[in-house]
mmCIF file of C-alpha atoms in Angstrom:
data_model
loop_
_atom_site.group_PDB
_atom_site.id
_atom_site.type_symbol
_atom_site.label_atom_id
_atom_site.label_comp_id
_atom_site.label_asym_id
_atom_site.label_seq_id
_atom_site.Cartn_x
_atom_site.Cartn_y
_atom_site.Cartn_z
ATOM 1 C CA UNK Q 1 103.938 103.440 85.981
ATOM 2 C CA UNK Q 2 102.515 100.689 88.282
ATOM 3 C CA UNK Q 3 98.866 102.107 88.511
ATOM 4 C CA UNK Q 4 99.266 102.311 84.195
ATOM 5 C CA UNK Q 5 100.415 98.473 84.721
ATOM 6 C CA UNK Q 6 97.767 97.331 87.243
ATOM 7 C CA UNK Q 7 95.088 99.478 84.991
ATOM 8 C CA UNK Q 8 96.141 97.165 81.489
ATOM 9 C CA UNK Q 9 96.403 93.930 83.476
ATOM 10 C CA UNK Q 10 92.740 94.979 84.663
ATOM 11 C CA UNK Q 11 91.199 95.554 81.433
ATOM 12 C CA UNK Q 12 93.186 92.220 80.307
ATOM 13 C CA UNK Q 13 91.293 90.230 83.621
ATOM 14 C CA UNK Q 14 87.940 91.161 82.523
ATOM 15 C CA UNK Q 15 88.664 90.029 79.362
ATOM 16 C CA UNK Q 16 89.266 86.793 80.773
ATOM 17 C CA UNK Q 17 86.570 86.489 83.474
ATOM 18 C CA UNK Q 18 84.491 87.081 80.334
ATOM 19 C CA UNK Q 19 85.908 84.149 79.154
ATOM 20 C CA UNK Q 20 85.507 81.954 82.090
ATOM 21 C CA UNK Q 21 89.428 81.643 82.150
ATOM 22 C CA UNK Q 22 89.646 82.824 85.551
ATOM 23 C CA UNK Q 23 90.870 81.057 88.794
ATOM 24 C CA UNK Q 24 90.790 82.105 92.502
ATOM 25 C CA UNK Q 25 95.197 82.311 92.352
ATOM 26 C CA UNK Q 26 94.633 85.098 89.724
ATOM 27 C CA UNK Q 27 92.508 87.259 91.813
ATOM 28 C CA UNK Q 28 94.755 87.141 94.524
ATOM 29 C CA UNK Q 29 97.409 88.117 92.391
ATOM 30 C CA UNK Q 30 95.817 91.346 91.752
ATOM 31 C CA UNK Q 31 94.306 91.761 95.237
ATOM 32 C CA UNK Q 32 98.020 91.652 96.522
ATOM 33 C CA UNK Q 33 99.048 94.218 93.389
ATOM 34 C CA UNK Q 34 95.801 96.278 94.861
ATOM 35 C CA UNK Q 35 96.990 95.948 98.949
ATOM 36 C CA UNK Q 36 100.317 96.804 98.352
ATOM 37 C CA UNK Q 37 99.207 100.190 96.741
ATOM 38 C CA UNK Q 38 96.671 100.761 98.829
ATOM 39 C CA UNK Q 39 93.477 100.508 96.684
ATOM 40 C CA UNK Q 40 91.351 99.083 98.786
ATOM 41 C CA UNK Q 41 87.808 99.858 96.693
ATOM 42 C CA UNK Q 42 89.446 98.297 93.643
ATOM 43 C CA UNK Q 43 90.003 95.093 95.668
ATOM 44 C CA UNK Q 44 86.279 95.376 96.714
ATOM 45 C CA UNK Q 45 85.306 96.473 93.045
ATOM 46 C CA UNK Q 46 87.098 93.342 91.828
ATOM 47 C CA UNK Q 47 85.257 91.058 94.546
ATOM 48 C CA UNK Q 48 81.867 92.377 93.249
ATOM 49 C CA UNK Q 49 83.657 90.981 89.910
ATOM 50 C CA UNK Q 50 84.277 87.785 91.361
ATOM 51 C CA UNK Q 51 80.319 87.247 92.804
ATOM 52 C CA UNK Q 52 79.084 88.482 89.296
ATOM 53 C CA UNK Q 53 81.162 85.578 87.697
ATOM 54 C CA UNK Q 54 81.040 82.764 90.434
ATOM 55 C CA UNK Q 55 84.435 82.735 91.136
ATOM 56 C CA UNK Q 56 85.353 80.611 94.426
ATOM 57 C CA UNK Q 57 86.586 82.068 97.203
ATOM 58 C CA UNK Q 58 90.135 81.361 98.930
ATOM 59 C CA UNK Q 59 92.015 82.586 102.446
ATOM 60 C CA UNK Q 60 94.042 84.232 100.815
ATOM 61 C CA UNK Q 61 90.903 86.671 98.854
ATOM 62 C CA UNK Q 62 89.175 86.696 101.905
ATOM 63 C CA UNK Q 63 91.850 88.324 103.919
ATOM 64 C CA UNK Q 64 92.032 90.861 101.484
ATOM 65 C CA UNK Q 65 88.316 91.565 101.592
ATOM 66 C CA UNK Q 66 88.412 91.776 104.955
ATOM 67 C CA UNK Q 67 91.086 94.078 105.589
ATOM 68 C CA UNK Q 68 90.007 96.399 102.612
ATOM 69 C CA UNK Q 69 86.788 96.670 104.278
ATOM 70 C CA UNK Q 70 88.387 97.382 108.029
ATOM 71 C CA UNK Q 71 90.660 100.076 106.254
ATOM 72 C CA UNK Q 72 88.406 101.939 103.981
ATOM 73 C CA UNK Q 73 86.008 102.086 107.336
ATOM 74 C CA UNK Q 74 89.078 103.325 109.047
ATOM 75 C CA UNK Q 75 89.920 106.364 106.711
ATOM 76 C CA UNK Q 76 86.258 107.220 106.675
ATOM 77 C CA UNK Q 77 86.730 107.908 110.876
ATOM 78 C CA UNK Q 78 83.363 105.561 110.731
ATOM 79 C CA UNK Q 79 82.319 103.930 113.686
ATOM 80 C CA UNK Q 80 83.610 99.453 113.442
ATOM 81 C CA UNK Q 81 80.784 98.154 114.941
ATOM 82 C CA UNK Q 82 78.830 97.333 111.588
ATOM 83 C CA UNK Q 83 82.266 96.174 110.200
ATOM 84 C CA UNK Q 84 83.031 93.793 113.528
ATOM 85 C CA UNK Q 85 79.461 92.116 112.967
ATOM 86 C CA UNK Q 86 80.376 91.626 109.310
ATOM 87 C CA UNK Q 87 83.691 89.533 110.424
ATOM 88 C CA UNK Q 88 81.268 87.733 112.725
ATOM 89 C CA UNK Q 89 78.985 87.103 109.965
ATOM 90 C CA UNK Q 90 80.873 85.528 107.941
ATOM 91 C CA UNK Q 91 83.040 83.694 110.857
ATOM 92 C CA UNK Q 92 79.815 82.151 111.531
ATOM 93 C CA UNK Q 93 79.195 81.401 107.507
ATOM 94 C CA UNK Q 94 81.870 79.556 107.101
ATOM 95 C CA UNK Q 95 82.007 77.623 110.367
ATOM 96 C CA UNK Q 96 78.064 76.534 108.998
ATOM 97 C CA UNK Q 97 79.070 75.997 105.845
ATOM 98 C CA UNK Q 98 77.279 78.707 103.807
ATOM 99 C CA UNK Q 99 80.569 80.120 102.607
ATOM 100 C CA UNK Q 100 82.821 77.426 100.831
ATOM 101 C CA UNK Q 101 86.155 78.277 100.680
ATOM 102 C CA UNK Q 102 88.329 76.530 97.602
ATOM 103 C CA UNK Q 103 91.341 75.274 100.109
ATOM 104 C CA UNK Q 104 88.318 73.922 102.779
ATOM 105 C CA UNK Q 105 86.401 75.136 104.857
ATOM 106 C CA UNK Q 106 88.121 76.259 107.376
ATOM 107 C CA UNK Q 107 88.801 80.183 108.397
ATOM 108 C CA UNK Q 108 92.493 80.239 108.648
ATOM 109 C CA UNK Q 109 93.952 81.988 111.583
ATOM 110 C CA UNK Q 110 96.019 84.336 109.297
ATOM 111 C CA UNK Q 111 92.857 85.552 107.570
ATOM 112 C CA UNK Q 112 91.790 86.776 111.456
ATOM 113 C CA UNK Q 113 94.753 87.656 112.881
ATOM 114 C CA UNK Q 114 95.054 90.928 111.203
ATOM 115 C CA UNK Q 115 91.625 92.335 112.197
ATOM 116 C CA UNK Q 116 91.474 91.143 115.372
ATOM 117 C CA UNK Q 117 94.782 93.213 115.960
ATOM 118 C CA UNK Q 118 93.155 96.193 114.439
ATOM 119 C CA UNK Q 119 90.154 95.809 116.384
ATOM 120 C CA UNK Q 120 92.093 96.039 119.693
ATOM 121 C CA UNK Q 121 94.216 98.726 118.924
ATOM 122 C CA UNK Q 122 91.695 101.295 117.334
ATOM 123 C CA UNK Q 123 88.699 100.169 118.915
ATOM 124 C CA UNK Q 124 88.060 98.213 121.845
ATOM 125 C CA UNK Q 125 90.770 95.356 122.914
ATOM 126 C CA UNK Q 126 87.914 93.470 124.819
ATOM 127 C CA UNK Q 127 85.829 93.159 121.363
ATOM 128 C CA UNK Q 128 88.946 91.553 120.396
ATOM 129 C CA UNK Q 129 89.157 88.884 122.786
ATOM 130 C CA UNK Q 130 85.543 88.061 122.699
ATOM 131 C CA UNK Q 131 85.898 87.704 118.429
ATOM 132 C CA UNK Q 132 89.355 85.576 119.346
ATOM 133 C CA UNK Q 133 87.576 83.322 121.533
ATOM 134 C CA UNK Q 134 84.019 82.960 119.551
ATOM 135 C CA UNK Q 135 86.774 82.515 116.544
ATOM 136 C CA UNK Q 136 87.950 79.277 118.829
ATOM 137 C CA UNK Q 137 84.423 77.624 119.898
ATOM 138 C CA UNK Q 138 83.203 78.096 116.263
ATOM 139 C CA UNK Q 139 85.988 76.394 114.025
ATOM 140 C CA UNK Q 140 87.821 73.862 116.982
ATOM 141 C CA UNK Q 141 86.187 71.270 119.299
ATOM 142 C CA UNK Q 142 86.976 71.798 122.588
ATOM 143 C CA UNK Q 143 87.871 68.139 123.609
ATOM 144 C CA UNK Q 144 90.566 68.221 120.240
ATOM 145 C CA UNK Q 145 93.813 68.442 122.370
ATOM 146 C CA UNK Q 146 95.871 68.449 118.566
ATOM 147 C CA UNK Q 147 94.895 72.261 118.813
ATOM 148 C CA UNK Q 148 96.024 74.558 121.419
ATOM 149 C CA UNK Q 149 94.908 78.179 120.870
ATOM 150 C CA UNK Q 150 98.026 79.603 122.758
ATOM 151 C CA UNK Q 151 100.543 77.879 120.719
ATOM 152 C CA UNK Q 152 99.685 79.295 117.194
ATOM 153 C CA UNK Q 153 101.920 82.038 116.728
ATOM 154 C CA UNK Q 154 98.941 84.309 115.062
ATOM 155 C CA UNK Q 155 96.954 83.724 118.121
ATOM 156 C CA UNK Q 156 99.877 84.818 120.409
ATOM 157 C CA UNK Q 157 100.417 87.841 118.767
ATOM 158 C CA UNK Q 158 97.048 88.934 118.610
ATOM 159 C CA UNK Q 159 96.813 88.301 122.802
ATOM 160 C CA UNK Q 160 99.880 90.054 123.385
ATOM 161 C CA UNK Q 161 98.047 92.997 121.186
ATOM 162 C CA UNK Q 162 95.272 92.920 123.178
ATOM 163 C CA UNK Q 163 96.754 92.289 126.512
ATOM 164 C CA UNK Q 164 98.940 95.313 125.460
ATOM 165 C CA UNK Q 165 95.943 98.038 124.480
ATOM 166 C CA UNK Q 166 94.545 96.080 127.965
ATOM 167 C CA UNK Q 167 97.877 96.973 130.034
ATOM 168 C CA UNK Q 168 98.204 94.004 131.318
ATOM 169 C CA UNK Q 169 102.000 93.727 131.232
ATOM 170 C CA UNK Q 170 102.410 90.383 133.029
ATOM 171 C CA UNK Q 171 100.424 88.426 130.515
ATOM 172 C CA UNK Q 172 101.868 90.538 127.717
ATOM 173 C CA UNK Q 173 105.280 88.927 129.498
ATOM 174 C CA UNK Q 174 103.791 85.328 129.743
ATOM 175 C CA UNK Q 175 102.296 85.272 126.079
ATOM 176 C CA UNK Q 176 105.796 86.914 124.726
ATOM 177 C CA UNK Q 177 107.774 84.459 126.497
ATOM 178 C CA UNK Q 178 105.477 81.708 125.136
ATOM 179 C CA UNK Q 179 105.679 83.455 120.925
ATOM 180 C CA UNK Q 180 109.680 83.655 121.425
ATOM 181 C CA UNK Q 181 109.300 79.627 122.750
ATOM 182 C CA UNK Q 182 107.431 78.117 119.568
ATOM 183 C CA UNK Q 183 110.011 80.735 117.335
ATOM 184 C CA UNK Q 184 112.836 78.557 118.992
ATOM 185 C CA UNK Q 185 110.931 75.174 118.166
ATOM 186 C CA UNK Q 186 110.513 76.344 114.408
ATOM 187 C CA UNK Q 187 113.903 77.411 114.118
ATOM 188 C CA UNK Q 188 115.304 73.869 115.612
ATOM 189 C CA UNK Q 189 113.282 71.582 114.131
ATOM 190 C CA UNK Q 190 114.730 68.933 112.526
ATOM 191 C CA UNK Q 191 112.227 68.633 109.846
ATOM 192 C CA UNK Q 192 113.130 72.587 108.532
ATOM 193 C CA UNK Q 193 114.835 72.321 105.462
ATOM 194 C CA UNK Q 194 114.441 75.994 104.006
ATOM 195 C CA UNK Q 195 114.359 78.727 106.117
ATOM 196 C CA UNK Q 196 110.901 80.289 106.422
ATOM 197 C CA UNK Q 197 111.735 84.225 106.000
ATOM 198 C CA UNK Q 198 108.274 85.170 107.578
ATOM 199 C CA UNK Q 199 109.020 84.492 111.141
ATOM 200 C CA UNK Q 200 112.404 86.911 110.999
ATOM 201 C CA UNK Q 201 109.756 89.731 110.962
ATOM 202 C CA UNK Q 202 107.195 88.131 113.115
ATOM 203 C CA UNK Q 203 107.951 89.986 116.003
ATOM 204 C CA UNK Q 204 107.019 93.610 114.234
ATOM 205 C CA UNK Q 205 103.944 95.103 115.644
ATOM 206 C CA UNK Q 206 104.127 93.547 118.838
ATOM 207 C CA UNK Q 207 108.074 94.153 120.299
ATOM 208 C CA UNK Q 208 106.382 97.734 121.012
ATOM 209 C CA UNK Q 209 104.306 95.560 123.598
ATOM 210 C CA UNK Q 210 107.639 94.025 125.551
ATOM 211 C CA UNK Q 211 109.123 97.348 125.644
ATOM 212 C CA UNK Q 212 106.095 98.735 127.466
ATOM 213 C CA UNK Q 213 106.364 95.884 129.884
ATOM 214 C CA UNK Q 214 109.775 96.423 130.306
ATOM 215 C CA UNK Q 215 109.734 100.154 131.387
ATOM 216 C CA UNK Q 216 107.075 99.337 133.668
ATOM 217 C CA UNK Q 217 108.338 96.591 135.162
ATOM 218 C CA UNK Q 218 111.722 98.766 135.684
ATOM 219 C CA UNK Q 219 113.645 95.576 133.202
ATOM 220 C CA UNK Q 220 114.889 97.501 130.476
ATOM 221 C CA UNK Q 221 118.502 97.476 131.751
ATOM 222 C CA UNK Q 222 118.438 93.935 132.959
ATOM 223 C CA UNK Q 223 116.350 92.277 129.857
ATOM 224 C CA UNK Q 224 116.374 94.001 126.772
ATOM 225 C CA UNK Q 225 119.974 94.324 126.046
ATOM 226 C CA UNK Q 226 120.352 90.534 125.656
ATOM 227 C CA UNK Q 227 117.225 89.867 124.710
ATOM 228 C CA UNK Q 228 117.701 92.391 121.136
ATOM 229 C CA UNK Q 229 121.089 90.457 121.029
ATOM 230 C CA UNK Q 230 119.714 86.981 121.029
ATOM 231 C CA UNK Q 231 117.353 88.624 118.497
ATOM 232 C CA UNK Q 232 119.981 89.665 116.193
ATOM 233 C CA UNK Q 233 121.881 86.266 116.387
ATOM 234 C CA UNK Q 234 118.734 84.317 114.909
ATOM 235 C CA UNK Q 235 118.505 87.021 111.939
ATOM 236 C CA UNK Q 236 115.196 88.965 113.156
ATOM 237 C CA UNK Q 237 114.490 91.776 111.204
ATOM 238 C CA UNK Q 238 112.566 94.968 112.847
ATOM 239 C CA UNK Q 239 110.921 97.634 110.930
ATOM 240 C CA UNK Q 240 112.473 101.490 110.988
ATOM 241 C CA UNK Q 241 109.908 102.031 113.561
ATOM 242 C CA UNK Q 242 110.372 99.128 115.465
ATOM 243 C CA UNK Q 243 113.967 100.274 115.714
ATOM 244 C CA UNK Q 244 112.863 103.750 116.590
ATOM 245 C CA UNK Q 245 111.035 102.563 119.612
ATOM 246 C CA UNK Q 246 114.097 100.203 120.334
ATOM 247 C CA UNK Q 247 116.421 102.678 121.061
ATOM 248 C CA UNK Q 248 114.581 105.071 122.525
ATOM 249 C CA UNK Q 249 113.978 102.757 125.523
ATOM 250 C CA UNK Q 250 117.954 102.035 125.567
ATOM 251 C CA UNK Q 251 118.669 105.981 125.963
ATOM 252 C CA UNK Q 252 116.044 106.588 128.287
ATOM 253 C CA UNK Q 253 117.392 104.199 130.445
ATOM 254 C CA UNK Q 254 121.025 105.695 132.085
ATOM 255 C CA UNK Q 255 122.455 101.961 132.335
ATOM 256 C CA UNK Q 256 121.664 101.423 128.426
ATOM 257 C CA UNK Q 257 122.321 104.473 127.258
ATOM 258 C CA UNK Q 258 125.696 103.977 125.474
ATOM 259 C CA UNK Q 259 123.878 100.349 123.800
ATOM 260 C CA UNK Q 260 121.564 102.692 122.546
ATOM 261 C CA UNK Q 261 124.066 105.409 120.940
ATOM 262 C CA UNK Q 262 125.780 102.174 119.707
ATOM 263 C CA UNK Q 263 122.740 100.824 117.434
ATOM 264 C CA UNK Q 264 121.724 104.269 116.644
ATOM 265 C CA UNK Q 265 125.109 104.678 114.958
ATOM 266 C CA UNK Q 266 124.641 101.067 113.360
ATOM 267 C CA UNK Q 267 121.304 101.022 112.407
ATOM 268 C CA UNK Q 268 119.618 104.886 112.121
ATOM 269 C CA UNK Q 269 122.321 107.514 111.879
ATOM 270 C CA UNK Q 270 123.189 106.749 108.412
ATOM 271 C CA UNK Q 271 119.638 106.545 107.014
ATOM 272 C CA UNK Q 272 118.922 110.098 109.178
ATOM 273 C CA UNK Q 273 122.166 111.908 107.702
ATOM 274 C CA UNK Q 274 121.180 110.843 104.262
ATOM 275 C CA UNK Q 275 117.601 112.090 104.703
ATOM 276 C CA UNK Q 276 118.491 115.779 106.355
ATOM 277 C CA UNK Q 277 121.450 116.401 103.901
ATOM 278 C CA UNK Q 278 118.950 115.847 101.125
ATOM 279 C CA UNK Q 279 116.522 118.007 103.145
ATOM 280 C CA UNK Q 280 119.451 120.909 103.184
ATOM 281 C CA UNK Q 281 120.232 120.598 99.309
ATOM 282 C CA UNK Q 282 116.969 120.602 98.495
ATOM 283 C CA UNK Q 283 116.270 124.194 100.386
ATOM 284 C CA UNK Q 284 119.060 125.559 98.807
ATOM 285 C CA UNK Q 285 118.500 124.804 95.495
ATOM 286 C CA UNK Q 286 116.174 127.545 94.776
ATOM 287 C CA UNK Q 287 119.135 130.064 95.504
ATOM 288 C CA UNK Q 288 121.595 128.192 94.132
ATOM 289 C CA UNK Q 289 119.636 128.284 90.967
ATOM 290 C CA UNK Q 290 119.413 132.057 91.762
ATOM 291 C CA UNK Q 291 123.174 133.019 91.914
ATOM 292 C CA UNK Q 292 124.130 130.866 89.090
ATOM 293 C CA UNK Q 293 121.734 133.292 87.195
ATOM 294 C CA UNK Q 294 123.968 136.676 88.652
ATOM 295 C CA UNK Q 295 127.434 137.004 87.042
ATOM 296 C CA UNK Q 296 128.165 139.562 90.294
ATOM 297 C CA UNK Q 297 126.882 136.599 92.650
ATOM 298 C CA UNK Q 298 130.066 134.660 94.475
ATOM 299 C CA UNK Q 299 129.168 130.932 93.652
ATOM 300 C CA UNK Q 300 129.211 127.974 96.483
ATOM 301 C CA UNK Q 301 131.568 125.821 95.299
ATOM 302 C CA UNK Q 302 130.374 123.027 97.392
ATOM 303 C CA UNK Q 303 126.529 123.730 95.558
ATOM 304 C CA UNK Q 304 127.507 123.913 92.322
ATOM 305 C CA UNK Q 305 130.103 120.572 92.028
ATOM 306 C CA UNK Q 306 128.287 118.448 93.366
ATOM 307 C CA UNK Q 307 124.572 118.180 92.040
ATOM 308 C CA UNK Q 308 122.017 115.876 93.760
ATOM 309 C CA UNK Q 309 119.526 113.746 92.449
ATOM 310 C CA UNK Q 310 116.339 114.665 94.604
ATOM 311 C CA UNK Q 311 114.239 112.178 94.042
ATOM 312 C CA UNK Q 312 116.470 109.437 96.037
ATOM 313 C CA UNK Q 313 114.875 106.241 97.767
ATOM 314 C CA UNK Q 314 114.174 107.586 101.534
ATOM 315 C CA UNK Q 315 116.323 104.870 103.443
ATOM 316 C CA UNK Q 316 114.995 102.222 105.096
ATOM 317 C CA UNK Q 317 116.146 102.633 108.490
ATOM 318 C CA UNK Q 318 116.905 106.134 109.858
ATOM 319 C CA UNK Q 319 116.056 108.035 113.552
ATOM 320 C CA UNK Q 320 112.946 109.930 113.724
ATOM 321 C CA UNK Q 321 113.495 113.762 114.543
ATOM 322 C CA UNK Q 322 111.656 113.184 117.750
ATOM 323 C CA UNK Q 323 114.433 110.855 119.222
ATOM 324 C CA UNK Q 324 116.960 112.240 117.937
ATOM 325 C CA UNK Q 325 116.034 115.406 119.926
ATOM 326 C CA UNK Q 326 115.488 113.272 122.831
ATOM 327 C CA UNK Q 327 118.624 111.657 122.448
ATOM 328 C CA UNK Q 328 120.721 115.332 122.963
ATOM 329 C CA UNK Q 329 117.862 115.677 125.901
ATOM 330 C CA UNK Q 330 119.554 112.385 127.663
ATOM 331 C CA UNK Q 331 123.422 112.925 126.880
ATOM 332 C CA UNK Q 332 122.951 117.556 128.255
ATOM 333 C CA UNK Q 333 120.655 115.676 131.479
ATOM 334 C CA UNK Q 334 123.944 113.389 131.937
ATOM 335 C CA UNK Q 335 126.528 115.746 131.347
ATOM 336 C CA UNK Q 336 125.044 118.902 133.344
ATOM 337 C CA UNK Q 337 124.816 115.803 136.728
ATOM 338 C CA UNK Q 338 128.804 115.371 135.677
ATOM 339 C CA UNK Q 339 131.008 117.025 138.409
ATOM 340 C CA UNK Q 340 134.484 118.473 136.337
ATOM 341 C CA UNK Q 341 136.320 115.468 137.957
ATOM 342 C CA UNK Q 342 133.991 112.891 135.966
ATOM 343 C CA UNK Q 343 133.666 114.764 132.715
ATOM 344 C CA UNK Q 344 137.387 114.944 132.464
ATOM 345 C CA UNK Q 345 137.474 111.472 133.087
ATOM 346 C CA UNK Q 346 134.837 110.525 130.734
ATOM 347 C CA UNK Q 347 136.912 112.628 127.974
ATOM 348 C CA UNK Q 348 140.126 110.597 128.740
ATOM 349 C CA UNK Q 349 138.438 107.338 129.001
ATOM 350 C CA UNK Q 350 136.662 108.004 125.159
ATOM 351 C CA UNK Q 351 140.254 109.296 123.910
ATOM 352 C CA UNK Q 352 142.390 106.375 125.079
ATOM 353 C CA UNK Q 353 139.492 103.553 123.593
ATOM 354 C CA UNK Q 354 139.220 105.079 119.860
#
């Protein structure tokens, strides 16, 4: 139903780029339609539109551009290189003033954030820094103390990516300490009158970065537990995988094992119940369809009372299969290092706090 939309709104935009009716908002409005379905050559198809008609260019198109170019290299398995000297190309454009851009000329640090992130996770995270830092000379003067590289919040996550893919925990610590610092200022400022929803899920794609430097650093038990909670008080919201890798550094950790049970059962187990009992329904339906067909067949009456609608949402948040295995890995490695004394105990303890 949404590609039959996005097809008839098509057909209508050509109609009106024919008719010189066309602005840069538009375009974006269907490059977003196009990203969020994944159809990366239509958004490239649709910027060939754009060049044939003249059609200015805005951040906003240009990120899509770019990443639609970065992804359809991706899925090809082809090599980044000529795609990295294409961002450099037109980096360099635009700082010269060969590419105008409608909202000036600037390259906005959100249009380079996301490849520069890509770049040092699937290819090379030195590559990255060099592209951050040529990114810096070309559009800010050096002696223009207004701008401090370190303080934009798209430039600190991309260094804490890169730092990351680099292992370089301590400056993955320094830079996250420094992201979580400007967060605060936004947050407090006096000037905020509506709440800006985008930085509750800035921290998605990089908290996978703190937990590293956590386990290394042997901090997990000391650190993370109130740093998720101080998290949770200023409404940050983590992705199902973010939570994934959340909790599996709370059980692998003896000291935080029982915080981790507790926002597995919060946050996961629901999602992962829902998901497996459709899973067992679903296998079952083939011979429940079977003995509903043989008179001489005892029916389930649990099967055939309550009917299930198989094509549910999949949940938003629910525990991966992997840590949920783990998880039972953990609690049998605790219990089989119990002596009777202390499992009884444990037992007793549980029974007398429900």
């Amino acid at each position: 139903q949404v590609k039959d939309d996005i097809d008839k709104a098509t057909e209508l935009l050509k109609d009106m780029i024919a008719n010189g009716d066309v602005e840069p908002r538009h375009i974006e409005q269907f490059m977003r339609k196009y990203d969020n379905i994944h159809g990366y050559n239509s958004t490239l198809a649709l910027y060939d539109m754009m060049i044939a008609a003249k059609i200015p260019l805005n951040s906003k198109i240009l990120y899509y551009i770019i990443k639609s170019t970065f992804q359809l290299q991706m899925a090809t398995g082809k090599d980044l290189t000529g795609t990295i000297e294409l961002l450099e190309d037109i980096m360099e454009n635009i700082a010269n003033g060969n590419i105008k851009l409608v909202n000036g000329s600037q390259l906005h640090p959100s249009v380079f954030g996301w490849p520069i992130r890509v770049i040092a996770r699937d290819y090379n995270p030195k590559t990255a820094m060099a592209l951050l830092n040529k990114y810096n000379e070309l559009f800010y003067d050096k002696d223009d103390k207004s701008f401090k590289l370190n303080n934009k919040l798209i430039n600190l996550r991309s260094l804490i990516v890169i730092f990351g893919e680099l292992n370089k925990t301590d400056e993955v610590n320094y830079f996250f300490q420094q992201l979580c610092s400007q967060l605060n200022k936004f947050r407090e400022s006096t000037y905020t009158t509506v709440r800006n929803s985008k930085l509750d899920t800035i921290l998605n794609g990089i908290i996978e970065y703190k937990l590293v430097q956590l386990e290394q650093d042997g901090k997990v038990s000391t650190e993370l537990p109130s740093l998720l909670k101080k998290f949770l008080q200023q409404n940050v919201i983590f992705t199902n995988h973010a939570w994934n890798r959340i909790v599996l550094s709370l059980i692998k950790e003896p000291k935080t094992l029982e915080i981790g049970m507790k926002y597995i059962n919060e946050k996961l187990l629901h999602g992962f119940n829902i998901i497996h009992k459709a899973r067992l329904l679903r296998k079952n339906q083939n011979n429940l369809n079977r003995d509903e067909n043989d008179d001489n067949k005892e029916k389930s009456w649990s099967l055939t009372s309550k009917r299930m609608n198989f094509d549910y949402d999949v949940p938003s948040l629910y525990l991966y299969s992997d840590n949920y295995i783990e998880l039972f890995h953990v609690i049998d490695t605790k219990l089989n290092g119990m002596s009777f004394e202390e499992y009884n105990q444990l037992i007793i303890n549980e029974w007398f706090s429900m």
